[in-house]
Amino acid sequence: MPEPGGRAAIKLEAASPYELRVNLGKDVPETDVRSALATGDMGFLHSFTTGSTVDGPGVRVVAWTTGCMWRCRYCHNPDTWTLSNGMPVSVARAAEELGKYREGLKVMKGGFTLSGGDPLMQHRFAAKLLAAAKKMGIHTTIETNGYFGDRVADEELEKIDLVMLGLKSWDPERHKRLTGMEIEPTLAFARRLAAHRRPIWIRFVLVPGLTDDPDDMAKSADFAAKLGNVERVEVLPFHQMGRYKWERLGREYELRDV
Ligand code: SF4
């Protein structure tokens, strides 16, 4: 189906999210962008990838959204920060694409993961796409920093089988230095998910000299342990696979010696 802006020819599937993609939605008129955000009928995607075994249980199809207000110093996908770097895709087309993998995902005990960027920057699109996946009987996961968790309605939470929540640091000052944003909305979302008994996997990126303070880590662990709905904690090693994106985007990559 042709997409707004005539972009049907652009390939949505990428070999990996490490493909640098910019300006795919730059020709979409501002009014269409506003309407897309308001209705969720269209979203902006960096890409679809298939066969992931690291973005939730089993084998996953992952849709990577664009748009993120955070500026994590170790972010490996800075091209996803800007909404207009993504390709405009209707919910119908995204669901159709996902539907092709429906049976295979069930066999491989996997599902669909919506990642980013931060998918809740486009929360209406996220809610519609996750609901469409759920309707097809596909396990749904969202990978988010949780900052806009309060945008997700209670009934929409029911369509999300798993939330992979990035917990970056405990100390508010350190968190702000690391991400540019406050930690409290993320913690509030975690507490709300616990109250609704929605499963969480916590993701924590271990960066030498930046997030490896033992006291800070102990406090994050204590918080996670007390929530009662955390099924798993993943400590991810820092890597520099996204460094070239920072350099190609003309951004200063401060962690080049880490
Ligand atoms: S929240 Fe995720 S996408 Fe956003 S800057 Fe941080 S690592 Fe990058």
mmCIF file of C-alpha atoms and ligand atoms in Angstrom:
data_model
loop_
_atom_site.group_PDB
_atom_site.id
_atom_site.type_symbol
_atom_site.label_atom_id
_atom_site.label_comp_id
_atom_site.label_asym_id
_atom_site.label_seq_id
_atom_site.Cartn_x
_atom_site.Cartn_y
_atom_site.Cartn_z
ATOM 1 C CA MET A 1 0.000 0.000 0.000
ATOM 2 C CA PRO A 2 1.427 3.416 -0.922
ATOM 3 C CA GLU A 3 2.325 5.468 2.130
ATOM 4 C CA PRO A 4 1.749 9.174 2.642
ATOM 5 C CA GLY A 5 4.557 10.992 0.895
ATOM 6 C CA GLY A 6 4.814 8.271 -1.780
ATOM 7 C CA ARG A 7 7.444 6.282 0.096
ATOM 8 C CA ALA A 8 6.276 2.769 -0.758
ATOM 9 C CA ALA A 9 9.541 2.092 -2.590
ATOM 10 C CA ILE A 10 11.724 2.530 0.494
ATOM 11 C CA LYS A 11 12.547 -0.733 2.169
ATOM 12 C CA LEU A 12 11.202 -0.931 5.687
ATOM 13 C CA GLU A 13 13.171 -4.009 6.657
ATOM 14 C CA ALA A 14 16.756 -3.406 7.706
ATOM 15 C CA ALA A 15 19.525 -5.904 8.328
ATOM 16 C CA SER A 16 19.944 -4.376 11.776
ATOM 17 C CA PRO A 17 19.028 -1.210 13.691
ATOM 18 C CA TYR A 18 22.671 -0.181 13.273
ATOM 19 C CA GLU A 19 21.881 0.928 9.726
ATOM 20 C CA LEU A 20 22.100 4.713 9.713
ATOM 21 C CA ARG A 21 18.818 6.179 8.465
ATOM 22 C CA VAL A 22 18.058 9.870 8.245
ATOM 23 C CA ASN A 23 15.419 12.164 6.762
ATOM 24 C CA LEU A 24 13.061 9.413 5.566
ATOM 25 C CA GLY A 25 10.066 11.426 6.769
ATOM 26 C CA LYS A 26 11.352 14.919 6.107
ATOM 27 C CA ASP A 27 8.865 15.576 3.279
ATOM 28 C CA VAL A 28 5.813 14.768 5.375
ATOM 29 C CA PRO A 29 3.920 18.033 5.911
ATOM 30 C CA GLU A 30 3.841 19.311 9.494
ATOM 31 C CA THR A 31 0.042 19.019 9.608
ATOM 32 C CA ASP A 32 0.283 15.315 8.676
ATOM 33 C CA VAL A 33 2.894 14.783 11.373
ATOM 34 C CA ARG A 34 0.635 16.394 13.968
ATOM 35 C CA SER A 35 -2.337 14.372 12.778
ATOM 36 C CA ALA A 36 -0.268 11.155 12.869
ATOM 37 C CA LEU A 37 0.796 11.817 16.452
ATOM 38 C CA ALA A 38 -2.743 12.705 17.495
ATOM 39 C CA THR A 39 -4.503 9.735 15.893
ATOM 40 C CA GLY A 40 -1.790 7.079 15.823
ATOM 41 C CA ASP A 41 -3.015 5.962 12.394
ATOM 42 C CA MET A 42 0.460 6.563 11.038
ATOM 43 C CA GLY A 43 3.793 6.259 12.756
ATOM 44 C CA PHE A 44 7.428 6.933 11.965
ATOM 45 C CA LEU A 45 9.678 3.898 11.886
ATOM 46 C CA HIS A 46 13.415 3.659 11.559
ATOM 47 C CA SER A 47 13.004 0.059 10.366
ATOM 48 C CA PHE A 48 11.697 -3.437 10.931
ATOM 49 C CA THR A 49 14.179 -6.167 11.758
ATOM 50 C CA THR A 50 13.535 -9.893 12.068
ATOM 51 C CA GLY A 51 15.149 -12.765 13.923
ATOM 52 C CA SER A 52 16.178 -10.868 17.055
ATOM 53 C CA THR A 53 16.859 -13.017 20.107
ATOM 54 C CA VAL A 54 17.772 -10.110 22.406
ATOM 55 C CA ASP A 55 14.629 -7.976 22.392
ATOM 56 C CA GLY A 56 12.276 -10.104 24.454
ATOM 57 C CA PRO A 57 11.418 -13.785 24.823
ATOM 58 C CA GLY A 58 12.054 -16.150 21.900
ATOM 59 C CA VAL A 59 12.647 -14.864 18.393
ATOM 60 C CA ARG A 60 11.314 -11.368 17.722
ATOM 61 C CA VAL A 61 10.261 -9.118 14.912
ATOM 62 C CA VAL A 62 11.250 -5.639 16.062
ATOM 63 C CA ALA A 63 9.898 -2.309 14.829
ATOM 64 C CA TRP A 64 12.200 0.579 15.678
ATOM 65 C CA THR A 65 10.390 3.888 16.087
ATOM 66 C CA THR A 66 11.947 7.293 15.716
ATOM 67 C CA GLY A 67 11.654 10.045 18.298
ATOM 68 C CA CYS A 68 13.369 10.193 21.680
ATOM 69 C CA MET A 69 13.735 13.149 24.008
ATOM 70 C CA TRP A 70 16.556 11.563 25.975
ATOM 71 C CA ARG A 71 20.193 12.009 25.084
ATOM 72 C CA CYS A 72 21.927 9.054 26.671
ATOM 73 C CA ARG A 73 25.646 9.460 26.251
ATOM 74 C CA TYR A 74 26.021 5.812 25.252
ATOM 75 C CA CYS A 75 23.002 5.690 22.894
ATOM 76 C CA HIS A 76 23.802 3.433 19.950
ATOM 77 C CA ASN A 77 20.993 4.730 17.747
ATOM 78 C CA PRO A 78 21.144 8.537 17.754
ATOM 79 C CA ASP A 79 19.541 8.599 14.293
ATOM 80 C CA THR A 80 16.331 7.463 16.023
ATOM 81 C CA TRP A 81 16.197 10.613 18.169
ATOM 82 C CA THR A 82 14.592 12.667 15.397
ATOM 83 C CA LEU A 83 11.027 11.775 14.432
ATOM 84 C CA SER A 84 11.473 12.894 10.824
ATOM 85 C CA ASN A 85 14.375 10.486 10.328
ATOM 86 C CA GLY A 86 11.767 7.730 10.341
ATOM 87 C CA MET A 87 9.690 6.420 7.485
ATOM 88 C CA PRO A 88 5.964 7.219 7.643
ATOM 89 C CA VAL A 89 4.100 3.932 7.919
ATOM 90 C CA SER A 90 0.402 3.356 8.477
ATOM 91 C CA VAL A 91 -0.697 1.061 11.292
ATOM 92 C CA ALA A 92 -2.366 -1.094 8.642
ATOM 93 C CA ARG A 93 0.858 -1.537 6.706
ATOM 94 C CA ALA A 94 2.930 -2.204 9.817
ATOM 95 C CA ALA A 95 0.383 -4.792 10.982
ATOM 96 C CA GLU A 96 0.305 -6.376 7.528
ATOM 97 C CA GLU A 97 4.096 -6.668 7.554
ATOM 98 C CA LEU A 98 4.007 -8.179 11.029
ATOM 99 C CA GLY A 99 1.245 -10.599 10.048
ATOM 100 C CA LYS A 100 3.618 -12.302 7.595
ATOM 101 C CA TYR A 101 5.621 -13.622 10.548
ATOM 102 C CA ARG A 102 2.704 -14.559 12.754
ATOM 103 C CA GLU A 103 2.935 -18.365 12.514
ATOM 104 C CA GLY A 104 6.730 -18.446 12.612
ATOM 105 C CA LEU A 105 6.820 -16.289 15.720
ATOM 106 C CA LYS A 106 4.457 -18.647 17.505
ATOM 107 C CA VAL A 107 6.574 -21.681 16.594
ATOM 108 C CA MET A 108 9.690 -19.907 17.859
ATOM 109 C CA LYS A 109 7.920 -18.809 21.063
ATOM 110 C CA GLY A 110 8.672 -15.225 20.157
ATOM 111 C CA GLY A 111 6.654 -12.219 19.239
ATOM 112 C CA PHE A 112 6.705 -8.580 18.345
ATOM 113 C CA THR A 113 8.775 -5.902 20.048
ATOM 114 C CA LEU A 114 8.274 -2.198 19.592
ATOM 115 C CA SER A 115 11.530 -0.406 20.329
ATOM 116 C CA GLY A 116 13.170 2.834 19.338
ATOM 117 C CA GLY A 117 13.994 5.667 19.899
ATOM 118 C CA ASP A 118 11.349 5.701 22.511
ATOM 119 C CA PRO A 119 8.076 4.193 21.238
ATOM 120 C CA LEU A 120 5.995 6.177 23.731
ATOM 121 C CA MET A 121 6.928 9.373 21.894
ATOM 122 C CA GLN A 122 4.339 8.016 19.445
ATOM 123 C CA HIS A 123 2.126 6.484 22.075
ATOM 124 C CA ARG A 124 -1.091 6.387 20.037
ATOM 125 C CA PHE A 125 0.609 4.617 17.145
ATOM 126 C CA ALA A 126 2.292 2.290 19.656
ATOM 127 C CA ALA A 127 -1.023 1.455 21.319
ATOM 128 C CA LYS A 128 -2.721 0.743 17.982
ATOM 129 C CA LEU A 129 0.094 -1.382 16.597
ATOM 130 C CA LEU A 130 0.468 -3.400 19.797
ATOM 131 C CA ALA A 131 -3.303 -3.954 19.905
ATOM 132 C CA ALA A 132 -3.204 -5.142 16.268
ATOM 133 C CA ALA A 133 -0.385 -7.549 17.111
ATOM 134 C CA LYS A 134 -2.264 -8.856 20.124
ATOM 135 C CA LYS A 135 -5.361 -9.389 17.968
ATOM 136 C CA MET A 136 -3.261 -11.615 15.708
ATOM 137 C CA GLY A 137 -2.307 -13.673 18.766
ATOM 138 C CA ILE A 138 1.272 -12.351 18.774
ATOM 139 C CA HIS A 139 3.142 -11.821 22.055
ATOM 140 C CA THR A 140 3.827 -8.101 22.499
ATOM 141 C CA THR A 141 6.762 -6.313 24.098
ATOM 142 C CA ILE A 142 7.620 -2.658 24.314
ATOM 143 C CA GLU A 143 11.128 -1.415 24.979
ATOM 144 C CA THR A 144 11.065 2.025 26.565
ATOM 145 C CA ASN A 145 12.738 4.425 28.940
ATOM 146 C CA GLY A 146 9.296 4.803 30.553
ATOM 147 C CA TYR A 147 9.373 8.589 30.617
ATOM 148 C CA PHE A 148 5.990 8.858 28.904
ATOM 149 C CA GLY A 149 4.462 5.845 30.624
ATOM 150 C CA ASP A 150 1.636 8.003 31.928
ATOM 151 C CA ARG A 151 0.448 8.431 28.331
ATOM 152 C CA VAL A 152 -0.509 4.760 28.182
ATOM 153 C CA ALA A 153 -4.062 4.112 29.336
ATOM 154 C CA ASP A 154 -4.763 1.229 31.728
ATOM 155 C CA GLU A 155 -6.629 -0.732 29.068
ATOM 156 C CA GLU A 156 -3.701 -0.237 26.671
ATOM 157 C CA LEU A 157 -1.337 -1.724 29.249
ATOM 158 C CA GLU A 158 -3.364 -4.925 28.976
ATOM 159 C CA LYS A 159 -2.261 -5.272 25.340
ATOM 160 C CA ILE A 160 1.405 -5.253 26.337
ATOM 161 C CA ASP A 161 2.630 -8.640 27.506
ATOM 162 C CA LEU A 162 6.053 -7.394 28.578
ATOM 163 C CA VAL A 163 7.720 -4.043 29.203
ATOM 164 C CA MET A 164 11.484 -3.897 28.807
ATOM 165 C CA LEU A 165 12.290 -0.878 30.913
ATOM 166 C CA GLY A 166 15.612 0.922 30.695
ATOM 167 C CA LEU A 167 16.872 1.847 34.145
ATOM 168 C CA LYS A 168 19.914 3.969 33.492
ATOM 169 C CA SER A 169 21.084 5.041 36.925
ATOM 170 C CA TRP A 170 19.628 5.605 40.376
ATOM 171 C CA ASP A 171 21.094 8.883 41.545
ATOM 172 C CA PRO A 172 18.999 11.763 40.111
ATOM 173 C CA GLU A 173 22.029 13.946 39.363
ATOM 174 C CA ARG A 174 23.935 11.156 37.667
ATOM 175 C CA HIS A 175 20.802 10.180 35.749
ATOM 176 C CA LYS A 176 20.399 13.727 34.492
ATOM 177 C CA ARG A 177 24.060 13.930 33.427
ATOM 178 C CA LEU A 178 23.773 10.595 31.667
ATOM 179 C CA THR A 179 20.446 11.028 29.871
ATOM 180 C CA GLY A 180 19.567 14.722 30.094
ATOM 181 C CA MET A 181 16.265 13.818 31.800
ATOM 182 C CA GLU A 182 14.793 13.158 35.255
ATOM 183 C CA ILE A 183 14.480 9.629 36.563
ATOM 184 C CA GLU A 184 11.207 9.960 38.482
ATOM 185 C CA PRO A 185 8.757 9.374 35.564
ATOM 186 C CA THR A 186 10.532 6.082 34.788
ATOM 187 C CA LEU A 187 10.254 4.958 38.403
ATOM 188 C CA ALA A 188 6.600 6.019 38.514
ATOM 189 C CA PHE A 189 5.886 3.922 35.396
ATOM 190 C CA ALA A 190 7.643 0.927 36.959
ATOM 191 C CA ARG A 191 5.508 1.285 40.097
ATOM 192 C CA ARG A 192 2.347 1.579 38.014
ATOM 193 C CA LEU A 193 3.222 -1.550 36.031
ATOM 194 C CA ALA A 194 3.757 -3.324 39.334
ATOM 195 C CA ALA A 195 0.356 -2.175 40.583
ATOM 196 C CA HIS A 196 -1.188 -3.568 37.380
ATOM 197 C CA ARG A 197 0.879 -6.761 37.631
ATOM 198 C CA ARG A 198 2.379 -6.260 34.188
ATOM 199 C CA PRO A 199 5.693 -8.092 33.749
ATOM 200 C CA ILE A 200 8.898 -6.087 33.458
ATOM 201 C CA TRP A 201 12.381 -6.903 32.308
ATOM 202 C CA ILE A 202 14.804 -4.269 33.541
ATOM 203 C CA ARG A 203 17.650 -3.320 31.214
ATOM 204 C CA PHE A 204 20.746 -1.689 32.605
ATOM 205 C CA VAL A 205 23.756 -0.693 30.526
ATOM 206 C CA LEU A 206 27.015 -1.037 32.407
ATOM 207 C CA VAL A 207 29.398 1.712 31.319
ATOM 208 C CA PRO A 208 32.776 1.794 33.039
ATOM 209 C CA GLY A 209 33.216 5.040 34.926
ATOM 210 C CA LEU A 210 29.672 6.166 34.187
ATOM 211 C CA THR A 211 27.116 3.699 35.562
ATOM 212 C CA ASP A 212 29.281 1.304 37.575
ATOM 213 C CA ASP A 213 29.078 2.953 40.980
ATOM 214 C CA PRO A 214 28.363 0.010 43.367
ATOM 215 C CA ASP A 215 26.121 2.018 45.682
ATOM 216 C CA ASP A 216 24.081 3.371 42.750
ATOM 217 C CA MET A 217 23.724 -0.115 41.276
ATOM 218 C CA ALA A 218 22.709 -1.567 44.633
ATOM 219 C CA LYS A 219 19.930 0.999 44.957
ATOM 220 C CA SER A 220 18.650 0.253 41.446
ATOM 221 C CA ALA A 221 18.717 -3.471 42.257
ATOM 222 C CA ASP A 222 16.872 -2.891 45.518
ATOM 223 C CA PHE A 223 14.168 -0.912 43.711
ATOM 224 C CA ALA A 224 13.790 -3.651 41.084
ATOM 225 C CA ALA A 225 13.657 -6.404 43.691
ATOM 226 C CA LYS A 226 10.892 -4.720 45.661
ATOM 227 C CA LEU A 227 8.590 -4.098 42.694
ATOM 228 C CA GLY A 228 7.395 -7.693 42.609
ATOM 229 C CA ASN A 229 6.753 -7.818 38.850
ATOM 230 C CA VAL A 230 10.357 -7.879 37.584
ATOM 231 C CA GLU A 231 10.921 -11.188 35.837
ATOM 232 C CA ARG A 232 14.436 -10.502 34.715
ATOM 233 C CA VAL A 233 17.258 -7.993 34.917
ATOM 234 C CA GLU A 234 19.594 -7.702 31.954
ATOM 235 C CA VAL A 235 22.944 -6.053 32.500
ATOM 236 C CA LEU A 236 24.154 -5.068 29.064
ATOM 237 C CA PRO A 237 27.820 -4.462 28.401
ATOM 238 C CA PHE A 238 28.690 -1.096 26.917
ATOM 239 C CA HIS A 239 29.813 -1.250 23.290
ATOM 240 C CA GLN A 240 30.722 1.234 20.616
ATOM 241 C CA MET A 241 28.724 -0.191 17.702
ATOM 242 C CA GLY A 242 26.762 3.034 17.376
ATOM 243 C CA ARG A 243 29.801 5.312 17.502
ATOM 244 C CA TYR A 244 29.954 5.747 13.741
ATOM 245 C CA LYS A 245 26.403 7.117 13.802
ATOM 246 C CA TRP A 246 27.418 9.880 16.213
ATOM 247 C CA GLU A 247 30.334 10.730 13.966
ATOM 248 C CA ARG A 248 28.274 10.633 10.750
ATOM 249 C CA LEU A 249 25.634 12.838 12.394
ATOM 250 C CA GLY A 250 28.340 15.320 13.385
ATOM 251 C CA ARG A 251 27.846 14.743 17.111
ATOM 252 C CA GLU A 252 30.599 14.632 19.686
ATOM 253 C CA TYR A 253 30.985 11.057 20.962
ATOM 254 C CA GLU A 254 32.354 11.468 24.468
ATOM 255 C CA LEU A 255 32.833 7.771 25.200
ATOM 256 C CA ARG A 256 35.348 6.993 22.478
ATOM 257 C CA ASP A 257 38.017 5.996 25.012
ATOM 258 C CA VAL A 258 35.720 3.900 27.203
HETATM 259 S S1 SF4 B 1 16.447 6.380 25.783
HETATM 260 FE FE1 SF4 B 1 17.244 4.899 24.302
HETATM 261 S S2 SF4 B 1 16.981 5.846 22.270
HETATM 262 FE FE2 SF4 B 1 16.731 7.461 23.809
HETATM 263 S S3 SF4 B 1 18.763 8.383 23.961
HETATM 264 FE FE3 SF4 B 1 18.600 6.808 25.563
HETATM 265 S S4 SF4 B 1 19.477 4.946 24.663
HETATM 266 FE FE4 SF4 B 1 19.019 6.379 22.971
#
